[in-house]
Amino acid sequence: MTATSPRVEPVPIEKWSTRAREMLLGRVRRADKYLSAEPGTIRTPNILGMLGHHEELGAAWLAYNGVLLDRPLLDPRWRELAVLRVAWRTRSAYEWGQHVRLARELGISEEQIEDVACGETAHWPRPEQLVLAATDELIDRYRVDDPTWAGLTRHLDTPQLLELLFVVGSYLCLALVFNSVDLRPDPGTDTGAVPEVPDWEE
């Protein structure tokens, strides 16, 4: 991202209507602590501020995303590895920063986060290698290759396979939105020792 200011400025939650806040409440547990707080007492993540421009779309998106985040069938560690790879491949600084934090909460190591960025997964457990391979194939060729799919079926059942596909597609969609509106990382977002997400020119 190279713009000096966001194309779409997040809406501060204190400027939201009561109806807008009510529409988005109850969709994702992590979002509820911001949406239910007294305006001005807690800083709203920029993604919620962005969704505040279109509360109906925002409510629908959060309801869908809540299935992936709050009621997953896929191992959350595998989900976060896939999301980090999407964020890195799409150069989405906002998505990368948010999901580095989530990955750490799930016990994913700094070394493994760095591996996601570098694509160095040869020493990983086979299921996690396959998750990253499937993510790259979906980004590059819009389809999981047959050998990767066959390998995944040894570790995931059909609902979990579908969820993995939807995770990659959903966070690819979000990355495209974040990049296009120039959504800035939230203040205090810490990506630690992992490589910095480069600009497009690099």
PDB file of C-alpha atoms in Angstrom:
ATOM      1  CA  MET A   1       0.000   0.000   0.000  1.00  0.00           C
ATOM      2  CA  THR A   2       1.468   3.331  -1.011  1.00  0.00           C
ATOM      3  CA  ALA A   3      -1.341   5.875  -0.479  1.00  0.00           C
ATOM      4  CA  THR A   4      -0.695   8.552   2.147  1.00  0.00           C
ATOM      5  CA  SER A   5      -4.187   8.156   3.624  1.00  0.00           C
ATOM      6  CA  PRO A   6      -6.881   5.466   3.472  1.00  0.00           C
ATOM      7  CA  ARG A   7      -9.278   5.580   0.535  1.00  0.00           C
ATOM      8  CA  VAL A   8     -12.059   4.700   2.973  1.00  0.00           C
ATOM      9  CA  GLU A   9     -11.700   6.103   6.482  1.00  0.00           C
ATOM     10  CA  PRO A  10     -13.063   3.776   9.183  1.00  0.00           C
ATOM     11  CA  VAL A  11     -16.150   5.131  10.922  1.00  0.00           C
ATOM     12  CA  PRO A  12     -15.497   5.683  14.671  1.00  0.00           C
ATOM     13  CA  ILE A  13     -17.979   3.622  16.636  1.00  0.00           C
ATOM     14  CA  GLU A  14     -19.244   6.687  18.492  1.00  0.00           C
ATOM     15  CA  LYS A  15     -20.618   7.882  15.149  1.00  0.00           C
ATOM     16  CA  TRP A  16     -22.540   4.689  14.478  1.00  0.00           C
ATOM     17  CA  SER A  17     -26.296   4.613  14.887  1.00  0.00           C
ATOM     18  CA  THR A  18     -27.806   2.377  17.544  1.00  0.00           C
ATOM     19  CA  ARG A  19     -29.372   0.326  14.735  1.00  0.00           C
ATOM     20  CA  ALA A  20     -25.986  -0.227  13.077  1.00  0.00           C
ATOM     21  CA  ARG A  21     -24.409  -1.463  16.300  1.00  0.00           C
ATOM     22  CA  GLU A  22     -27.366  -3.742  16.994  1.00  0.00           C
ATOM     23  CA  MET A  23     -27.139  -5.211  13.483  1.00  0.00           C
ATOM     24  CA  LEU A  24     -23.505  -6.219  13.941  1.00  0.00           C
ATOM     25  CA  LEU A  25     -23.761  -7.433  17.544  1.00  0.00           C
ATOM     26  CA  GLY A  26     -23.876 -11.160  18.185  1.00  0.00           C
ATOM     27  CA  ARG A  27     -22.102 -12.183  14.984  1.00  0.00           C
ATOM     28  CA  VAL A  28     -18.465 -12.669  16.084  1.00  0.00           C
ATOM     29  CA  ARG A  29     -17.439 -12.908  19.735  1.00  0.00           C
ATOM     30  CA  ARG A  30     -14.280 -10.841  19.252  1.00  0.00           C
ATOM     31  CA  ALA A  31     -16.259  -8.036  17.649  1.00  0.00           C
ATOM     32  CA  ASP A  32     -18.918  -7.930  20.362  1.00  0.00           C
ATOM     33  CA  LYS A  33     -16.581  -6.512  23.007  1.00  0.00           C
ATOM     34  CA  TYR A  34     -16.110  -3.432  20.819  1.00  0.00           C
ATOM     35  CA  LEU A  35     -19.692  -3.141  19.644  1.00  0.00           C
ATOM     36  CA  SER A  36     -21.131  -3.432  23.164  1.00  0.00           C
ATOM     37  CA  ALA A  37     -18.648  -1.060  24.820  1.00  0.00           C
ATOM     38  CA  GLU A  38     -19.571   2.477  25.762  1.00  0.00           C
ATOM     39  CA  PRO A  39     -18.594   4.729  22.809  1.00  0.00           C
ATOM     40  CA  GLY A  40     -15.237   6.389  23.370  1.00  0.00           C
ATOM     41  CA  THR A  41     -14.021   3.884  25.989  1.00  0.00           C
ATOM     42  CA  ILE A  42     -12.288   1.442  23.653  1.00  0.00           C
ATOM     43  CA  ARG A  43     -10.695   1.881  20.232  1.00  0.00           C
ATOM     44  CA  THR A  44     -12.580   0.028  17.521  1.00  0.00           C
ATOM     45  CA  PRO A  45     -10.492  -2.095  15.113  1.00  0.00           C
ATOM     46  CA  ASN A  46     -10.318  -0.546  11.677  1.00  0.00           C
ATOM     47  CA  ILE A  47     -12.102  -3.482  10.072  1.00  0.00           C
ATOM     48  CA  LEU A  48     -15.229  -2.743  12.127  1.00  0.00           C
ATOM     49  CA  GLY A  49     -14.923   0.928  11.302  1.00  0.00           C
ATOM     50  CA  MET A  50     -14.770   0.011   7.619  1.00  0.00           C
ATOM     51  CA  LEU A  51     -17.842  -2.218   7.905  1.00  0.00           C
ATOM     52  CA  GLY A  52     -19.606   0.672   9.616  1.00  0.00           C
ATOM     53  CA  HIS A  53     -20.023   2.266   6.190  1.00  0.00           C
ATOM     54  CA  HIS A  54     -22.347  -0.572   5.145  1.00  0.00           C
ATOM     55  CA  GLU A  55     -23.948  -2.113   8.215  1.00  0.00           C
ATOM     56  CA  GLU A  56     -26.135  -4.591   6.329  1.00  0.00           C
ATOM     57  CA  LEU A  57     -23.163  -5.997   4.440  1.00  0.00           C
ATOM     58  CA  GLY A  58     -21.103  -5.860   7.621  1.00  0.00           C
ATOM     59  CA  ALA A  59     -23.685  -7.815   9.610  1.00  0.00           C
ATOM     60  CA  ALA A  60     -23.951 -10.473   6.915  1.00  0.00           C
ATOM     61  CA  TRP A  61     -20.181 -10.788   6.615  1.00  0.00           C
ATOM     62  CA  LEU A  62     -19.650 -11.069  10.373  1.00  0.00           C
ATOM     63  CA  ALA A  63     -22.389 -13.690  10.662  1.00  0.00           C
ATOM     64  CA  TYR A  64     -20.673 -15.771   7.988  1.00  0.00           C
ATOM     65  CA  ASN A  65     -17.201 -15.161   9.411  1.00  0.00           C
ATOM     66  CA  GLY A  66     -18.441 -16.144  12.845  1.00  0.00           C
ATOM     67  CA  VAL A  67     -18.902 -19.705  11.586  1.00  0.00           C
ATOM     68  CA  LEU A  68     -15.235 -19.857  10.552  1.00  0.00           C
ATOM     69  CA  LEU A  69     -13.893 -18.186  13.708  1.00  0.00           C
ATOM     70  CA  ASP A  70     -16.256 -19.188  16.513  1.00  0.00           C
ATOM     71  CA  ARG A  71     -17.692 -22.514  15.365  1.00  0.00           C
ATOM     72  CA  PRO A  72     -14.950 -24.079  13.231  1.00  0.00           C
ATOM     73  CA  LEU A  73     -14.732 -27.675  12.122  1.00  0.00           C
ATOM     74  CA  LEU A  74     -11.218 -27.076  10.788  1.00  0.00           C
ATOM     75  CA  ASP A  75      -8.399 -27.004  13.345  1.00  0.00           C
ATOM     76  CA  PRO A  76      -8.007 -23.270  14.192  1.00  0.00           C
ATOM     77  CA  ARG A  77      -4.218 -23.594  13.917  1.00  0.00           C
ATOM     78  CA  TRP A  78      -4.567 -24.796  10.345  1.00  0.00           C
ATOM     79  CA  ARG A  79      -7.035 -22.014   9.629  1.00  0.00           C
ATOM     80  CA  GLU A  80      -4.598 -19.379  10.853  1.00  0.00           C
ATOM     81  CA  LEU A  81      -1.701 -20.834   8.880  1.00  0.00           C
ATOM     82  CA  ALA A  82      -3.824 -20.609   5.730  1.00  0.00           C
ATOM     83  CA  VAL A  83      -4.930 -17.054   6.520  1.00  0.00           C
ATOM     84  CA  LEU A  84      -1.366 -15.936   7.174  1.00  0.00           C
ATOM     85  CA  ARG A  85      -0.287 -17.368   3.836  1.00  0.00           C
ATOM     86  CA  VAL A  86      -3.127 -15.541   2.076  1.00  0.00           C
ATOM     87  CA  ALA A  87      -2.184 -12.307   3.858  1.00  0.00           C
ATOM     88  CA  TRP A  88       1.465 -12.660   2.902  1.00  0.00           C
ATOM     89  CA  ARG A  89       0.816 -13.620  -0.707  1.00  0.00           C
ATOM     90  CA  THR A  90      -1.616 -10.717  -1.190  1.00  0.00           C
ATOM     91  CA  ARG A  91       0.618  -8.234   0.663  1.00  0.00           C
ATOM     92  CA  SER A  92      -2.270  -7.383   3.003  1.00  0.00           C
ATOM     93  CA  ALA A  93      -0.601  -5.629   5.935  1.00  0.00           C
ATOM     94  CA  TYR A  94      -3.862  -5.344   7.871  1.00  0.00           C
ATOM     95  CA  GLU A  95      -4.727  -9.024   7.533  1.00  0.00           C
ATOM     96  CA  TRP A  96      -1.161 -10.091   8.298  1.00  0.00           C
ATOM     97  CA  GLY A  97      -0.967  -8.043  11.499  1.00  0.00           C
ATOM     98  CA  GLN A  98      -4.323  -9.223  12.806  1.00  0.00           C
ATOM     99  CA  HIS A  99      -3.639 -12.878  12.139  1.00  0.00           C
ATOM    100  CA  VAL A 100      -0.095 -12.897  13.471  1.00  0.00           C
ATOM    101  CA  ARG A 101      -1.753 -11.975  16.770  1.00  0.00           C
ATOM    102  CA  LEU A 102      -4.372 -14.731  16.447  1.00  0.00           C
ATOM    103  CA  ALA A 103      -1.713 -17.247  15.434  1.00  0.00           C
ATOM    104  CA  ARG A 104       0.323 -16.482  18.543  1.00  0.00           C
ATOM    105  CA  GLU A 105      -2.756 -16.926  20.720  1.00  0.00           C
ATOM    106  CA  LEU A 106      -3.100 -20.430  19.267  1.00  0.00           C
ATOM    107  CA  GLY A 107       0.499 -21.288  20.088  1.00  0.00           C
ATOM    108  CA  ILE A 108       1.924 -20.947  16.589  1.00  0.00           C
ATOM    109  CA  SER A 109       5.610 -20.112  17.021  1.00  0.00           C
ATOM    110  CA  GLU A 110       7.497 -17.130  15.655  1.00  0.00           C
ATOM    111  CA  GLU A 111       9.576 -19.552  13.586  1.00  0.00           C
ATOM    112  CA  GLN A 112       6.493 -21.069  11.996  1.00  0.00           C
ATOM    113  CA  ILE A 113       5.063 -17.619  11.272  1.00  0.00           C
ATOM    114  CA  GLU A 114       8.318 -16.761   9.516  1.00  0.00           C
ATOM    115  CA  ASP A 115       8.110 -20.048   7.610  1.00  0.00           C
ATOM    116  CA  VAL A 116       4.665 -19.066   6.320  1.00  0.00           C
ATOM    117  CA  ALA A 117       6.104 -15.868   4.889  1.00  0.00           C
ATOM    118  CA  CYS A 118       9.133 -17.582   3.351  1.00  0.00           C
ATOM    119  CA  GLY A 119       7.264 -20.667   2.134  1.00  0.00           C
ATOM    120  CA  GLU A 120       9.778 -22.895   3.948  1.00  0.00           C
ATOM    121  CA  THR A 121       7.567 -25.772   5.080  1.00  0.00           C
ATOM    122  CA  ALA A 122       9.584 -28.893   4.201  1.00  0.00           C
ATOM    123  CA  HIS A 123      10.224 -29.589   7.905  1.00  0.00           C
ATOM    124  CA  TRP A 124       6.568 -29.133   8.914  1.00  0.00           C
ATOM    125  CA  PRO A 125       4.140 -31.963   9.755  1.00  0.00           C
ATOM    126  CA  ARG A 126       2.623 -33.263   6.522  1.00  0.00           C
ATOM    127  CA  PRO A 127      -0.957 -32.024   7.183  1.00  0.00           C
ATOM    128  CA  GLU A 128       0.277 -28.458   7.658  1.00  0.00           C
ATOM    129  CA  GLN A 129       2.405 -28.666   4.522  1.00  0.00           C
ATOM    130  CA  LEU A 130      -0.724 -29.683   2.626  1.00  0.00           C
ATOM    131  CA  VAL A 131      -2.768 -26.800   4.060  1.00  0.00           C
ATOM    132  CA  LEU A 132      -0.153 -24.311   2.834  1.00  0.00           C
ATOM    133  CA  ALA A 133       0.179 -26.066  -0.524  1.00  0.00           C
ATOM    134  CA  ALA A 134      -3.590 -25.946  -1.018  1.00  0.00           C
ATOM    135  CA  THR A 135      -3.603 -22.247  -0.113  1.00  0.00           C
ATOM    136  CA  ASP A 136      -0.924 -21.452  -2.694  1.00  0.00           C
ATOM    137  CA  GLU A 137      -2.657 -23.522  -5.369  1.00  0.00           C
ATOM    138  CA  LEU A 138      -5.974 -21.753  -4.774  1.00  0.00           C
ATOM    139  CA  ILE A 139      -4.272 -18.370  -5.101  1.00  0.00           C
ATOM    140  CA  ASP A 140      -2.214 -19.340  -8.146  1.00  0.00           C
ATOM    141  CA  ARG A 141      -4.555 -21.647 -10.047  1.00  0.00           C
ATOM    142  CA  TYR A 142      -7.961 -21.210  -8.367  1.00  0.00           C
ATOM    143  CA  ARG A 143      -8.139 -24.949  -7.651  1.00  0.00           C
ATOM    144  CA  VAL A 144      -6.455 -27.419  -5.332  1.00  0.00           C
ATOM    145  CA  ASP A 145      -4.292 -29.809  -7.365  1.00  0.00           C
ATOM    146  CA  ASP A 146      -5.201 -33.507  -7.360  1.00  0.00           C
ATOM    147  CA  PRO A 147      -2.164 -34.745  -5.354  1.00  0.00           C
ATOM    148  CA  THR A 148      -2.710 -32.088  -2.684  1.00  0.00           C
ATOM    149  CA  TRP A 149      -6.422 -32.871  -2.519  1.00  0.00           C
ATOM    150  CA  ALA A 150      -5.703 -36.575  -2.164  1.00  0.00           C
ATOM    151  CA  GLY A 151      -3.275 -35.849   0.655  1.00  0.00           C
ATOM    152  CA  LEU A 152      -5.751 -33.591   2.460  1.00  0.00           C
ATOM    153  CA  THR A 153      -8.447 -36.268   2.348  1.00  0.00           C
ATOM    154  CA  ARG A 154      -6.243 -38.418   4.595  1.00  0.00           C
ATOM    155  CA  HIS A 155      -6.466 -35.781   7.337  1.00  0.00           C
ATOM    156  CA  LEU A 156      -9.724 -33.893   6.750  1.00  0.00           C
ATOM    157  CA  ASP A 157     -13.301 -35.013   6.229  1.00  0.00           C
ATOM    158  CA  THR A 158     -15.550 -33.384   3.628  1.00  0.00           C
ATOM    159  CA  PRO A 159     -16.948 -30.601   5.875  1.00  0.00           C
ATOM    160  CA  GLN A 160     -13.413 -29.704   6.945  1.00  0.00           C
ATOM    161  CA  LEU A 161     -12.189 -29.677   3.355  1.00  0.00           C
ATOM    162  CA  LEU A 162     -15.009 -27.342   2.390  1.00  0.00           C
ATOM    163  CA  GLU A 163     -14.224 -25.112   5.333  1.00  0.00           C
ATOM    164  CA  LEU A 164     -10.567 -24.881   4.296  1.00  0.00           C
ATOM    165  CA  LEU A 165     -11.629 -23.777   0.809  1.00  0.00           C
ATOM    166  CA  PHE A 166     -13.971 -21.188   2.249  1.00  0.00           C
ATOM    167  CA  VAL A 167     -11.326 -19.921   4.666  1.00  0.00           C
ATOM    168  CA  VAL A 168      -8.850 -19.302   1.851  1.00  0.00           C
ATOM    169  CA  GLY A 169     -11.476 -17.753  -0.406  1.00  0.00           C
ATOM    170  CA  SER A 170     -12.942 -15.596   2.355  1.00  0.00           C
ATOM    171  CA  TYR A 171      -9.647 -14.170   3.508  1.00  0.00           C
ATOM    172  CA  LEU A 172      -8.531 -13.637  -0.068  1.00  0.00           C
ATOM    173  CA  CYS A 173     -11.700 -11.565  -0.507  1.00  0.00           C
ATOM    174  CA  LEU A 174     -10.938  -9.607   2.671  1.00  0.00           C
ATOM    175  CA  ALA A 175      -7.345  -9.006   1.595  1.00  0.00           C
ATOM    176  CA  LEU A 176      -8.543  -7.570  -1.721  1.00  0.00           C
ATOM    177  CA  VAL A 177     -10.894  -5.244   0.145  1.00  0.00           C
ATOM    178  CA  PHE A 178      -8.282  -4.191   2.711  1.00  0.00           C
ATOM    179  CA  ASN A 179      -5.694  -3.486   0.025  1.00  0.00           C
ATOM    180  CA  SER A 180      -8.137  -1.572  -2.161  1.00  0.00           C
ATOM    181  CA  VAL A 181      -9.430   0.714   0.603  1.00  0.00           C
ATOM    182  CA  ASP A 182      -5.892   1.096   2.020  1.00  0.00           C
ATOM    183  CA  LEU A 183      -6.993  -0.105   5.454  1.00  0.00           C
ATOM    184  CA  ARG A 184      -4.271   0.726   7.941  1.00  0.00           C
ATOM    185  CA  PRO A 185      -3.071  -1.684  10.653  1.00  0.00           C
ATOM    186  CA  ASP A 186      -4.599  -0.924  14.033  1.00  0.00           C
ATOM    187  CA  PRO A 187      -2.369   1.107  16.362  1.00  0.00           C
ATOM    188  CA  GLY A 188      -0.254  -1.174  18.486  1.00  0.00           C
ATOM    189  CA  THR A 189      -0.413  -4.086  16.049  1.00  0.00           C
ATOM    190  CA  ASP A 190       2.819  -5.948  16.618  1.00  0.00           C
ATOM    191  CA  THR A 191       4.141  -8.451  14.097  1.00  0.00           C
ATOM    192  CA  GLY A 192       7.286  -9.120  16.133  1.00  0.00           C
ATOM    193  CA  ALA A 193      10.340 -10.470  14.373  1.00  0.00           C
ATOM    194  CA  VAL A 194       8.578 -11.684  11.254  1.00  0.00           C
ATOM    195  CA  PRO A 195       9.464 -10.114   7.908  1.00  0.00           C
ATOM    196  CA  GLU A 196       7.714  -6.845   7.179  1.00  0.00           C
ATOM    197  CA  VAL A 197       5.042  -6.993   4.484  1.00  0.00           C
ATOM    198  CA  PRO A 198       6.639  -5.301   1.442  1.00  0.00           C
ATOM    199  CA  ASP A 199       5.083  -2.704  -0.831  1.00  0.00           C
ATOM    200  CA  TRP A 200       3.899  -3.734  -4.291  1.00  0.00           C
ATOM    201  CA  GLU A 201       7.007  -2.236  -5.894  1.00  0.00           C
ATOM    202  CA  GLU A 202       9.249  -4.592  -3.966  1.00  0.00           C
TER     203      GLU A 202
END
